[in-house]
CSV table of C-alpha atoms and ligand atoms in Angstrom, one decimal:
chain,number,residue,atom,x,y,z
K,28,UNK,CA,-12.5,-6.8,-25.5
K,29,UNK,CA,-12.1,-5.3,-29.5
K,30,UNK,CA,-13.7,-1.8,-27.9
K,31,UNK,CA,-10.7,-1.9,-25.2
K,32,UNK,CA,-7.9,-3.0,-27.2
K,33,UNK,CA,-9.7,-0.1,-29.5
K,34,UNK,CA,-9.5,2.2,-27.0
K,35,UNK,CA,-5.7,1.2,-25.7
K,36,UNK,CA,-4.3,1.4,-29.5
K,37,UNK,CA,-4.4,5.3,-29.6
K,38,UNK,CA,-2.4,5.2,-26.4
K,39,UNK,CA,1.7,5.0,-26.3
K,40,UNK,CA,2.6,2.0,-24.7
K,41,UNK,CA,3.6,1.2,-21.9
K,42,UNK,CA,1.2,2.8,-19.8
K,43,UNK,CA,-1.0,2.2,-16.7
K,44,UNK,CA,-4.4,1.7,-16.9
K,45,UNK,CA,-7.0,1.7,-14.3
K,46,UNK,CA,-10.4,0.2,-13.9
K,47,UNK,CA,-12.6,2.9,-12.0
K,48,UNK,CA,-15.5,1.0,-11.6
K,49,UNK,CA,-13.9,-1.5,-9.3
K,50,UNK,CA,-12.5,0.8,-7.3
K,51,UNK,CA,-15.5,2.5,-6.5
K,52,UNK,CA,-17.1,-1.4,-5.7
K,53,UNK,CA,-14.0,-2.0,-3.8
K,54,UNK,CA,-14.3,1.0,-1.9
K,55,UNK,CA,-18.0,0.5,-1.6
K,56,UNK,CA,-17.3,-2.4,0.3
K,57,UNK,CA,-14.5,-1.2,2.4
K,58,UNK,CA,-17.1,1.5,3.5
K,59,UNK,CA,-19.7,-1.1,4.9
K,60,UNK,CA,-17.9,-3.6,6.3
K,61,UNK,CA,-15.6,-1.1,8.3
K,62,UNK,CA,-18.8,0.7,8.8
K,63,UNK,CA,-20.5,-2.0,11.2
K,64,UNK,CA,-18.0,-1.4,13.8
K,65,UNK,CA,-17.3,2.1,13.4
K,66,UNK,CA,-13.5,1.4,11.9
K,67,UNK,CA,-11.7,4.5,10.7
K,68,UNK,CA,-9.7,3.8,7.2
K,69,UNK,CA,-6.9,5.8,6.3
K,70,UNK,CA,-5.9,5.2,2.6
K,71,UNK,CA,-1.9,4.6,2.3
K,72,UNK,CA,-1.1,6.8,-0.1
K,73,UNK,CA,2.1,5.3,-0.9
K,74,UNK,CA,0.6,2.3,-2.7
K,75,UNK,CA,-1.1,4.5,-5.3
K,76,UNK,CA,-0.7,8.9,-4.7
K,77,UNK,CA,-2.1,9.6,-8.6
K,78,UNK,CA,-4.7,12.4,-8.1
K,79,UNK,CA,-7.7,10.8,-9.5
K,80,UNK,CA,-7.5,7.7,-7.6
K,81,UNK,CA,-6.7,9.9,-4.4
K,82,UNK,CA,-9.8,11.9,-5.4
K,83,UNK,CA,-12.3,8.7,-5.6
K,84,UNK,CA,-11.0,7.8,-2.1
K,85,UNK,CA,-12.0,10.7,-0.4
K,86,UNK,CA,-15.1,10.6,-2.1
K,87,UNK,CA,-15.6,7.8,0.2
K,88,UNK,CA,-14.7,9.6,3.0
K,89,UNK,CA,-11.6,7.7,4.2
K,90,UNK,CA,-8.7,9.1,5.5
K,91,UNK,CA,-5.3,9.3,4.7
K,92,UNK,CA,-2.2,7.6,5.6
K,93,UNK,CA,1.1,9.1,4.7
K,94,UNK,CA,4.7,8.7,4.6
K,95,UNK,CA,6.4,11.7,3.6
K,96,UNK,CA,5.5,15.4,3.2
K,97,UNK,CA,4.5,15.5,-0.4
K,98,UNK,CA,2.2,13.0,0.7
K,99,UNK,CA,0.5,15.2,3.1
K,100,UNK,CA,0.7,18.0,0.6
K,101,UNK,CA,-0.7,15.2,-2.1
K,102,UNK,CA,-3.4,14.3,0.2
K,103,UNK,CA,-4.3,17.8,1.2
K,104,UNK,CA,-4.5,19.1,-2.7
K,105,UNK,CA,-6.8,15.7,-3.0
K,106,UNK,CA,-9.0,17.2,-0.4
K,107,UNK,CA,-8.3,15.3,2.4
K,108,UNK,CA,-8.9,16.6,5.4
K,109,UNK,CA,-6.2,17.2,7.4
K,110,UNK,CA,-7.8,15.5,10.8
K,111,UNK,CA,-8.4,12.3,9.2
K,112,UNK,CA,-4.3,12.5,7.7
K,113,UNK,CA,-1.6,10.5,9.4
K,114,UNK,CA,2.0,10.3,9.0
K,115,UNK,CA,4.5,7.6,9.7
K,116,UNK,CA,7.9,7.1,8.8
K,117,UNK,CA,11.2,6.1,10.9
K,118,UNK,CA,12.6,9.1,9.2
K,119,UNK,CA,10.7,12.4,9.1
K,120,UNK,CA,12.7,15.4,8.7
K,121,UNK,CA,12.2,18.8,10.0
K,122,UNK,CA,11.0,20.0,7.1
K,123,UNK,CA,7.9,17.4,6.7
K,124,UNK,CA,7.4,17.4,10.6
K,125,UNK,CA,6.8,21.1,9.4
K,126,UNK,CA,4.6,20.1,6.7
K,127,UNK,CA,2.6,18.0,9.5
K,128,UNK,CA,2.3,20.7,12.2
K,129,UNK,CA,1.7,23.1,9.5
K,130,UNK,CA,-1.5,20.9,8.1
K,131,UNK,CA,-2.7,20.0,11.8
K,132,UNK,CA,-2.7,16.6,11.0
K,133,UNK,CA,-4.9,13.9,13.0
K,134,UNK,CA,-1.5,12.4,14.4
K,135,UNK,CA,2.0,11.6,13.5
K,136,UNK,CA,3.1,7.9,14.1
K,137,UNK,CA,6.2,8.3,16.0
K,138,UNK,CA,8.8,5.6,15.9
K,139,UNK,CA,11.8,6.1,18.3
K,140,UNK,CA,12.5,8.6,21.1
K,141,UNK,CA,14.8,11.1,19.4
K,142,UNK,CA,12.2,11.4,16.4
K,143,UNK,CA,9.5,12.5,19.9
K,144,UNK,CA,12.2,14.9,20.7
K,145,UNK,CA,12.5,16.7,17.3
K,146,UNK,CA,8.8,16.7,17.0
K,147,UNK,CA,8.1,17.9,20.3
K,148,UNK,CA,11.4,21.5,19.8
K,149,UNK,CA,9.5,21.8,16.3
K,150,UNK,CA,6.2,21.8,18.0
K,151,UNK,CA,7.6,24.3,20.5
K,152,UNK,CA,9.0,26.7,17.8
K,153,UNK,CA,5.4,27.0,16.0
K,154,UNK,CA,3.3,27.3,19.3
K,155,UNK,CA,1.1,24.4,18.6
K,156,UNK,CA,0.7,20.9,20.6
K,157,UNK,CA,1.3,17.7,18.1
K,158,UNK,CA,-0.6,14.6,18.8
K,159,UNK,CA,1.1,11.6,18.5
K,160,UNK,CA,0.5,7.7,18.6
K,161,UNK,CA,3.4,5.9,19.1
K,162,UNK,CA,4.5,3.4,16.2
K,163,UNK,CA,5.6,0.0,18.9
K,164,UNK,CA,7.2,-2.9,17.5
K,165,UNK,CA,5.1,-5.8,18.0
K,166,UNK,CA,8.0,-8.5,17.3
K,167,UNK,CA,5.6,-10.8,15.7
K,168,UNK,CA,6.6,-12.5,12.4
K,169,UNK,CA,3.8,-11.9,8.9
K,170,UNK,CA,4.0,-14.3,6.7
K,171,UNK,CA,4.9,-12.6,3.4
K,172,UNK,CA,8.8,-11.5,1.9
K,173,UNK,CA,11.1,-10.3,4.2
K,174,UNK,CA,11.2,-7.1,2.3
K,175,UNK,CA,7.9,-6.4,3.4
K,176,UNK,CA,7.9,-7.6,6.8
K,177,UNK,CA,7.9,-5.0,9.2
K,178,UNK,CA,7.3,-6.3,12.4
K,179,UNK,CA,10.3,-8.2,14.1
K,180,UNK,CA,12.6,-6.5,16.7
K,181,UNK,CA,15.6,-6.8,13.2
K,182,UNK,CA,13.2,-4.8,11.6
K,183,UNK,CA,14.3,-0.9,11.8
K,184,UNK,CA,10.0,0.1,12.5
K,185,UNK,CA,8.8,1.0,15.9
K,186,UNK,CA,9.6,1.3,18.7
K,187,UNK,CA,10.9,-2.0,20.5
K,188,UNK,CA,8.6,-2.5,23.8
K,189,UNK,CA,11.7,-3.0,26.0
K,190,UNK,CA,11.9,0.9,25.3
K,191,UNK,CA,8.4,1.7,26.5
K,192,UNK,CA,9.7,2.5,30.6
K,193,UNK,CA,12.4,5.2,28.4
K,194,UNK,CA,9.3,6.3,26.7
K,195,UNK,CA,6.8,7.1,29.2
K,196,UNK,CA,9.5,8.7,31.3
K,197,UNK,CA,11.0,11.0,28.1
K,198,UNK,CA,7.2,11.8,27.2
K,199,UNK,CA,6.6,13.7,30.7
K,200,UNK,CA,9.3,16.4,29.8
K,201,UNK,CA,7.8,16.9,26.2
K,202,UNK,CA,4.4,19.3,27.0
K,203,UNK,CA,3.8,20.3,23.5
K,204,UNK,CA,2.8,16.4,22.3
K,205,UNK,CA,-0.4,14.8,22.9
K,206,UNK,CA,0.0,11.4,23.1
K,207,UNK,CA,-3.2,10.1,21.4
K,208,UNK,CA,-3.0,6.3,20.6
K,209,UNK,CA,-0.3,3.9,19.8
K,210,UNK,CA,0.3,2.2,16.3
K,211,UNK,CA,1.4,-1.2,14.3
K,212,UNK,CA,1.9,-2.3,10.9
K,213,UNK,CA,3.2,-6.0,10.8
K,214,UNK,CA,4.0,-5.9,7.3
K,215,UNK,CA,2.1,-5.8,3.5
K,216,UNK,CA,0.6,-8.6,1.4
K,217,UNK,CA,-0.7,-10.7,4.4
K,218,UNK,CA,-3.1,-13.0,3.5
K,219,UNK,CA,-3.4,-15.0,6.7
K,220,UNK,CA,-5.8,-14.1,8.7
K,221,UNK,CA,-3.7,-15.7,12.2
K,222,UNK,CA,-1.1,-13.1,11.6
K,223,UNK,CA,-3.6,-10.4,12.4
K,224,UNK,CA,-5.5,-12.6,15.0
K,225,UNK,CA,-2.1,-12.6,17.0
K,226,UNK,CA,-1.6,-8.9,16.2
K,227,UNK,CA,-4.7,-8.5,18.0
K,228,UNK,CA,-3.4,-10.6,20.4
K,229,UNK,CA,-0.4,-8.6,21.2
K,230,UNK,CA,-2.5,-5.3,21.2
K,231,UNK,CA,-4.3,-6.4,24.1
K,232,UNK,CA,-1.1,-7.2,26.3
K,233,UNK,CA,-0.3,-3.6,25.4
K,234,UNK,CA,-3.2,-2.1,26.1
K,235,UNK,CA,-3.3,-3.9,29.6
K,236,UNK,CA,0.1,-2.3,30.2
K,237,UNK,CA,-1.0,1.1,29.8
K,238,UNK,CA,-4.2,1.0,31.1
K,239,UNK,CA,-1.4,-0.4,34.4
K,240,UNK,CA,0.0,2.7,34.2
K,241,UNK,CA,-3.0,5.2,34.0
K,242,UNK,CA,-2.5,5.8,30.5
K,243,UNK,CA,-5.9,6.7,28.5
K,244,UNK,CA,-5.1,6.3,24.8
K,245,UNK,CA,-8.1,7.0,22.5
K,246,UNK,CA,-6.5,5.8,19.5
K,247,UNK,CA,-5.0,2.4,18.3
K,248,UNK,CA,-3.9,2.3,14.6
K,249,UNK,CA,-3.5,-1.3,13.4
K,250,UNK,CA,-2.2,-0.2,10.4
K,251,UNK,CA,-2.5,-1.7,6.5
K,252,UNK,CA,-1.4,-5.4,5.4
K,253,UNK,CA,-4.4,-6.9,3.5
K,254,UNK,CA,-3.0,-9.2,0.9
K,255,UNK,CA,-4.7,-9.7,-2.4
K,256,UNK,CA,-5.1,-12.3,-4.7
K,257,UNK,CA,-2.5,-12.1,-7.1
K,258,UNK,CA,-3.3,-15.2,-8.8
K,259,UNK,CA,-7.1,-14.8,-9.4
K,260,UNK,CA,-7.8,-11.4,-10.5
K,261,UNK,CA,-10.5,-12.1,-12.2
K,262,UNK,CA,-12.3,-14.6,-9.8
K,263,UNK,CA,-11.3,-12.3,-6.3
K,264,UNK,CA,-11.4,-8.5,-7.8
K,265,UNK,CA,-12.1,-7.6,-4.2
K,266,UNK,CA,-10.6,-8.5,-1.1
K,267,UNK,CA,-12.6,-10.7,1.5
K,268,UNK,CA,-12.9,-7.0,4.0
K,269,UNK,CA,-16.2,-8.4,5.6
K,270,UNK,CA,-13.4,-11.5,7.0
K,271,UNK,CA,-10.6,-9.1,7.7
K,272,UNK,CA,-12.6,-6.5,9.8
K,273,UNK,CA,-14.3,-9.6,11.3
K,274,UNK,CA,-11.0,-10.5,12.8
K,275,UNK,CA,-10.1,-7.3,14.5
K,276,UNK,CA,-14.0,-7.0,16.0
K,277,UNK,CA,-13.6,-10.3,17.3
K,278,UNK,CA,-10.5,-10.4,19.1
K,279,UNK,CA,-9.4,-7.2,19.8
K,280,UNK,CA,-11.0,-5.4,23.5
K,281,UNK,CA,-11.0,-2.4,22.6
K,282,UNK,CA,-12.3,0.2,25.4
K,283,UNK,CA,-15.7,2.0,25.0
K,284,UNK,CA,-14.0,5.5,24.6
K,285,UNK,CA,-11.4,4.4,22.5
K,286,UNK,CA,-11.5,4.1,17.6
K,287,UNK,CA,-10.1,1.5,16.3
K,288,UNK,CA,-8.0,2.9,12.7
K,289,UNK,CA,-6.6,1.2,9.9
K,290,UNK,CA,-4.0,2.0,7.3
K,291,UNK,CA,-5.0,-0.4,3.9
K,292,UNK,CA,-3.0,0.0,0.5
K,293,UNK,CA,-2.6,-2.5,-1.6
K,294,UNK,CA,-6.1,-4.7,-0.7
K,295,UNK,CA,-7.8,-1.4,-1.7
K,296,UNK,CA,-6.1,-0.6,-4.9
K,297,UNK,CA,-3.9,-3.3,-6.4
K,298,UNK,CA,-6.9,-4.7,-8.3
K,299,UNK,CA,-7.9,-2.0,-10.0
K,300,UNK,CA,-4.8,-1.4,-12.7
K,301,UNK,CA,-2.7,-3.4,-14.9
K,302,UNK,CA,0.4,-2.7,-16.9
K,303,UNK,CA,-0.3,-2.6,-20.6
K,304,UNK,CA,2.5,-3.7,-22.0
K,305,UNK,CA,3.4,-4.2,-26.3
K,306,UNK,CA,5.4,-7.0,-27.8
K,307,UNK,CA,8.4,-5.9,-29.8
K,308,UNK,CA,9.7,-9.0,-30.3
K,309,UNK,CA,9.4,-12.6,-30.2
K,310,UNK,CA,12.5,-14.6,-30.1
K,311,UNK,CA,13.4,-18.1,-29.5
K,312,UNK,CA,15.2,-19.8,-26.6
K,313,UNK,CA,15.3,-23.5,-25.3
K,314,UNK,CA,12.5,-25.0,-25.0
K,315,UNK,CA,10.7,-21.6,-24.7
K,316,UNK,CA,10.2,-18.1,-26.1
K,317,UNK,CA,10.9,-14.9,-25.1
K,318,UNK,CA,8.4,-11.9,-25.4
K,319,UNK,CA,10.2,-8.7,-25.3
K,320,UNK,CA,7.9,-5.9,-24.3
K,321,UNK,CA,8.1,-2.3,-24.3
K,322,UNK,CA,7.7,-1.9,-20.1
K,323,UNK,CA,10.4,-3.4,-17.7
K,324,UNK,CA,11.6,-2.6,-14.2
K,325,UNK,CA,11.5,1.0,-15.1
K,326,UNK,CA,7.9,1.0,-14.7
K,327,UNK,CA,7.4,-2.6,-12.6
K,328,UNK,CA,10.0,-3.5,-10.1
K,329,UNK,CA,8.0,-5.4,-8.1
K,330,UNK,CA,8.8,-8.8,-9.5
K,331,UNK,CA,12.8,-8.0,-9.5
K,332,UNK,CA,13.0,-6.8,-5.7
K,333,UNK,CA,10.0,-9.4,-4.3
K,334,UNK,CA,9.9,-12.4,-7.1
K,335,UNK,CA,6.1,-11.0,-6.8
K,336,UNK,CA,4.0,-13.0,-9.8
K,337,UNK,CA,1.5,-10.9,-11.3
K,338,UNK,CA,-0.9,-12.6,-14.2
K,339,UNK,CA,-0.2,-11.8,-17.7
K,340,UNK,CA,-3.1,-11.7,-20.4
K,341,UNK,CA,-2.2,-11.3,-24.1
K,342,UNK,CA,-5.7,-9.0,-24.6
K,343,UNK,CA,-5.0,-9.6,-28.6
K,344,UNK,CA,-4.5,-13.5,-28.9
K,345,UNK,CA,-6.4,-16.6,-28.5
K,346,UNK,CA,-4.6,-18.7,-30.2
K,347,UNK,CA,-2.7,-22.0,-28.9
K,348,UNK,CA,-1.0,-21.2,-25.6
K,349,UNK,CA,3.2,-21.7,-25.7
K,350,UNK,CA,5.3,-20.7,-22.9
K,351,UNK,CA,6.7,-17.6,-22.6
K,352,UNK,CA,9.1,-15.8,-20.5
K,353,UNK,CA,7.7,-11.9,-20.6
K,354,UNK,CA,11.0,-9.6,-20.0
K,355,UNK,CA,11.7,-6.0,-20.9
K,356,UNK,CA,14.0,-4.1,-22.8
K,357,UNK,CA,16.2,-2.7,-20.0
K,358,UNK,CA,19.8,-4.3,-19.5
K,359,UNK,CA,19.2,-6.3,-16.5
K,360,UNK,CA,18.8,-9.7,-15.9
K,361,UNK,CA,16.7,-9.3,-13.1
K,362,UNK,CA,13.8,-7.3,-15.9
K,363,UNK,CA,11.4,-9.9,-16.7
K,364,UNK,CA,7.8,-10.2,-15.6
K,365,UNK,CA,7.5,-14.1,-15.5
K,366,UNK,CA,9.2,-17.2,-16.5
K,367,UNK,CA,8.0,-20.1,-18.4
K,368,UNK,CA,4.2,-18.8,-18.4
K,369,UNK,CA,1.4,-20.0,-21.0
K,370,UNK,CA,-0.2,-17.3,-23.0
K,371,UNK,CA,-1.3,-17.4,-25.8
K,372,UNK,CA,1.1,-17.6,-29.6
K,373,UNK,CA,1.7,-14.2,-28.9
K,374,UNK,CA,3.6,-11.7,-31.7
K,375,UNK,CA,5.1,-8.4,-32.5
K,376,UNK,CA,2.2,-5.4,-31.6
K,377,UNK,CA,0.2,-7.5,-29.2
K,378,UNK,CA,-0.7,-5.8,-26.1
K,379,UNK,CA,0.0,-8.0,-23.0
K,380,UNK,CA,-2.0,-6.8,-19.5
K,381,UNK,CA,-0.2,-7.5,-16.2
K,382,UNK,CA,-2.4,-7.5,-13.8
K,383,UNK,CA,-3.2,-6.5,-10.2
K,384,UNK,CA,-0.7,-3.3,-10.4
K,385,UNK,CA,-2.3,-0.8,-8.9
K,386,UNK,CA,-0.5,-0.7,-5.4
K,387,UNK,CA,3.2,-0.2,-5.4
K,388,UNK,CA,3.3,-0.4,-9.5
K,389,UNK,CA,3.6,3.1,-10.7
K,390,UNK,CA,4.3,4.7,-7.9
K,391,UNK,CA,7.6,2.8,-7.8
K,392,UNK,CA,8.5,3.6,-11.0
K,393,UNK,CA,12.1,5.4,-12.0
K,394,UNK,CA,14.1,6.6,-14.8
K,395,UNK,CA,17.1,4.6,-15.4
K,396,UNK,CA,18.1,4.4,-18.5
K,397,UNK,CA,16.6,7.4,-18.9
K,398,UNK,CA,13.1,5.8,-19.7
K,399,UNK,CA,10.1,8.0,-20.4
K,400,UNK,CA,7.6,8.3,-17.3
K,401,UNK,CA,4.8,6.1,-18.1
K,402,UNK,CA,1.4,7.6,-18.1
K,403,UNK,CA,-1.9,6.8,-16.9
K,404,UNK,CA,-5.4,6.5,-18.1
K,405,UNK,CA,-8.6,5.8,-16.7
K,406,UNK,CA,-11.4,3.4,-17.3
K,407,UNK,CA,-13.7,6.4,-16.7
K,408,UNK,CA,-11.8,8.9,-19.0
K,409,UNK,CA,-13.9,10.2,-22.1
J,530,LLP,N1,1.0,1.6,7.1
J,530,LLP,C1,2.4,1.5,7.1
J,530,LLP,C2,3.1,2.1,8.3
J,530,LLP,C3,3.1,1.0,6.1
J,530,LLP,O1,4.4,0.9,6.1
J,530,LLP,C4,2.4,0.4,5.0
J,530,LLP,C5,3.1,-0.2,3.9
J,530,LLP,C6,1.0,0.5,5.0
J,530,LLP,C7,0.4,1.1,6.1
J,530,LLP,C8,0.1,-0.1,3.9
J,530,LLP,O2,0.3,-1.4,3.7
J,530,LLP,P1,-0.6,-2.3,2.7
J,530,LLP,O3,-2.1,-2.2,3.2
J,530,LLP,O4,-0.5,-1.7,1.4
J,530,LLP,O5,0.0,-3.6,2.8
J,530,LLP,N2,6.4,-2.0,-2.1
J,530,LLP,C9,5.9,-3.2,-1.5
J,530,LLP,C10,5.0,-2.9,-0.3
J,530,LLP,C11,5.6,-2.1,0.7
J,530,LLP,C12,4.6,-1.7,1.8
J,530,LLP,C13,5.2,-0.8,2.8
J,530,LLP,N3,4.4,-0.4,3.8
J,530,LLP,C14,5.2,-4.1,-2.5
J,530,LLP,O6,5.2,-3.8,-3.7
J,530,LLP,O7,4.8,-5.2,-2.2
């Protein structure tokens, strides 16, 4: 620990910092336990797009999963290749349809039938055929925040399987698209393992209906949704994959000509970084203290928008523990990190580590009040 906090004090604080070594476990693991069944990942690059990390996940040899041009172009400059890229989003414009065609991507996620119509006169213009998989609705509740839930007919994803008739029918007018596979994604931080049972569940009710219709589709995209454990970073660094793939084997029939791809974020990256944070004050309130650090919603917003509780460590204290609430400097009420947690007697300079950031923590970062954009270093940086 004195080497780290060593090593963190010729950094400016706040700042994001990343263990490398468990990433490469994590993906290690990833790697054999999608291996066994012949599972294609696709990394979503929206939970985590820095370079390096990109980088190590290619490495691997994972695909991509992408939500907006500069992802593709991310993903491309990261050495991706472009057949194992896909793009989703209900709201690709023309320009990063471009960007898709342009990069002969593996396939773009479609979600409703004027989105198929633009892709298909875009497709037209550049003389190329675009395959697609269409994003369906699955109208199955996850149990996680609502925020993140994407999988209900309220929910603005997909495309609703009432539609599906409409589909087909607009589909035979549209030569340059492929259609290659259809896609879900029921929501993020999904830790039980029924949701995707009866995701599976659904999939096969939808596979029997096109397989009715003398539809072939060689692709079905499951998407991401592997919850971590927030609470026990230490104990469960990496996610129980050999369960989650289990799950999809199991119950899902897929047909012998047909991959089975996935679309993981956060359970592949979230352990790997933590906010480091420093105290620049300690001040009392009732019955508690408050630790005012250097980071707030500026560069951690997922505890305002999901009440998400990440683990604080005070990496320069072992005293008594007191309880704390950790909140930032920014003039909200909704910037703190946690209420009425124990840490340590914690003062002025410590550094405080929250934990499990590495999905949807600095890429969800912004600049209100004009904050400085928080850096990042690497456990693997010399
Ligand atoms: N595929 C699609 C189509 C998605 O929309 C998402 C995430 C993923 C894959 C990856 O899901 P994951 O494996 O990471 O759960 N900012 C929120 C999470 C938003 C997730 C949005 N979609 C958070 O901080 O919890």
């Amino acid at each position: 620990m004195k080497e780290l906090i060593k090593k963190f004090e010729q950094y400016q604080t706040p700042f994001y910092w990343y263990d490398m070594e468990l990433l490469g476990n994590t993906l290690r693991v990833i790697k054999e336990e999608s291996s066994k069944y012949g599972f294609q990942v696709h990394y979503a690059v929206k939970a985590n797009a820095n370079l390096k990390i990109l980088k190590k996940i290619k490495e691997h040899g994972f695909g991509s999963d992408c939500v907006s041009g500069n992802e593709i172009l991310r993903s491309a400059e990261a050495g991706f290749a472009s057949d194992k890229i896909v793009f989703a989003g209900v709201g690709k414009s023309d320009e990063e349809i471009n960007i898709g065609l342009e990069n002969d991507i593996f396939a773009f996620n479609a979600e409703s039938i004027p989105e198929l119509e633009v892709i298909d006169e875009l497709a037209v213009l550049k003389d190329k055929a675009a395959n697609v998989a269409l994003r369906l609705n699955p109208n199955l509740a996850a149990s996680t925040h609502e925020y993140i839930s994407t999988g209900l007919n309220e929910n603005k994803f997909g495309i609703n399987l009432m539609d599906m008739d409409e589909v087909l029918k607009v589909l035979e007018g549209l030569k340059n698209i492929k259609l290659c596979g259809i896609h879900f994604h029921i929501g993020s931080q999904i830790t039980d393992m029924d949701n995707f049972k009866s995701l599976c569940d659904k999939v096969n009710g939808i596979q029997d209906w096109f397989e009715s219709k003398n539809i072939k589709l060689e692709h079905i995209n499951v998407g991401g949704g592997f919850g971590i454990d927030y609470e026990n970073p230490d104990k469960n660094p990496i996610p129980d994959f050999k369960a989650y793939f289990k799950v999809f084997a199991d119950n899902l029939q897929l047909r012998p000509y047909q991959q089975l791809h996935f679309e993981l974020g956060r359970s592949v990256v979230a352990q790997c970084g933590s906010l480091v944070a420093k105290v620049l004050y300690v001040k009392n309130g009732v019955e508690k203290k408050f630790a005012i650090v250097d980071a707030g919603i500026t560069e951690l917003i997922r505890p305002a928008l999901y009440k998400a509780r990440h683990e604080i460590h005070n990496i320069c204290s072992e005293e008594v523990r007191e309880k704390y609430d950790v909140v930032g400097p920014i003039c909200e009420s909704a910037d703190f990190f946690r209420k009425n947690i124990m840490l340590p007697t914690t003062k002025r300079g410590d550094l405080l580590a929250i934990r499990s950031v590495g999905a949807y923590g600095q890429v969800m970062t912004s600049r209100y009040n004009l904050r400085r954009i928080v850096e990042a270093h690497y456990s693997d940086d010399v």
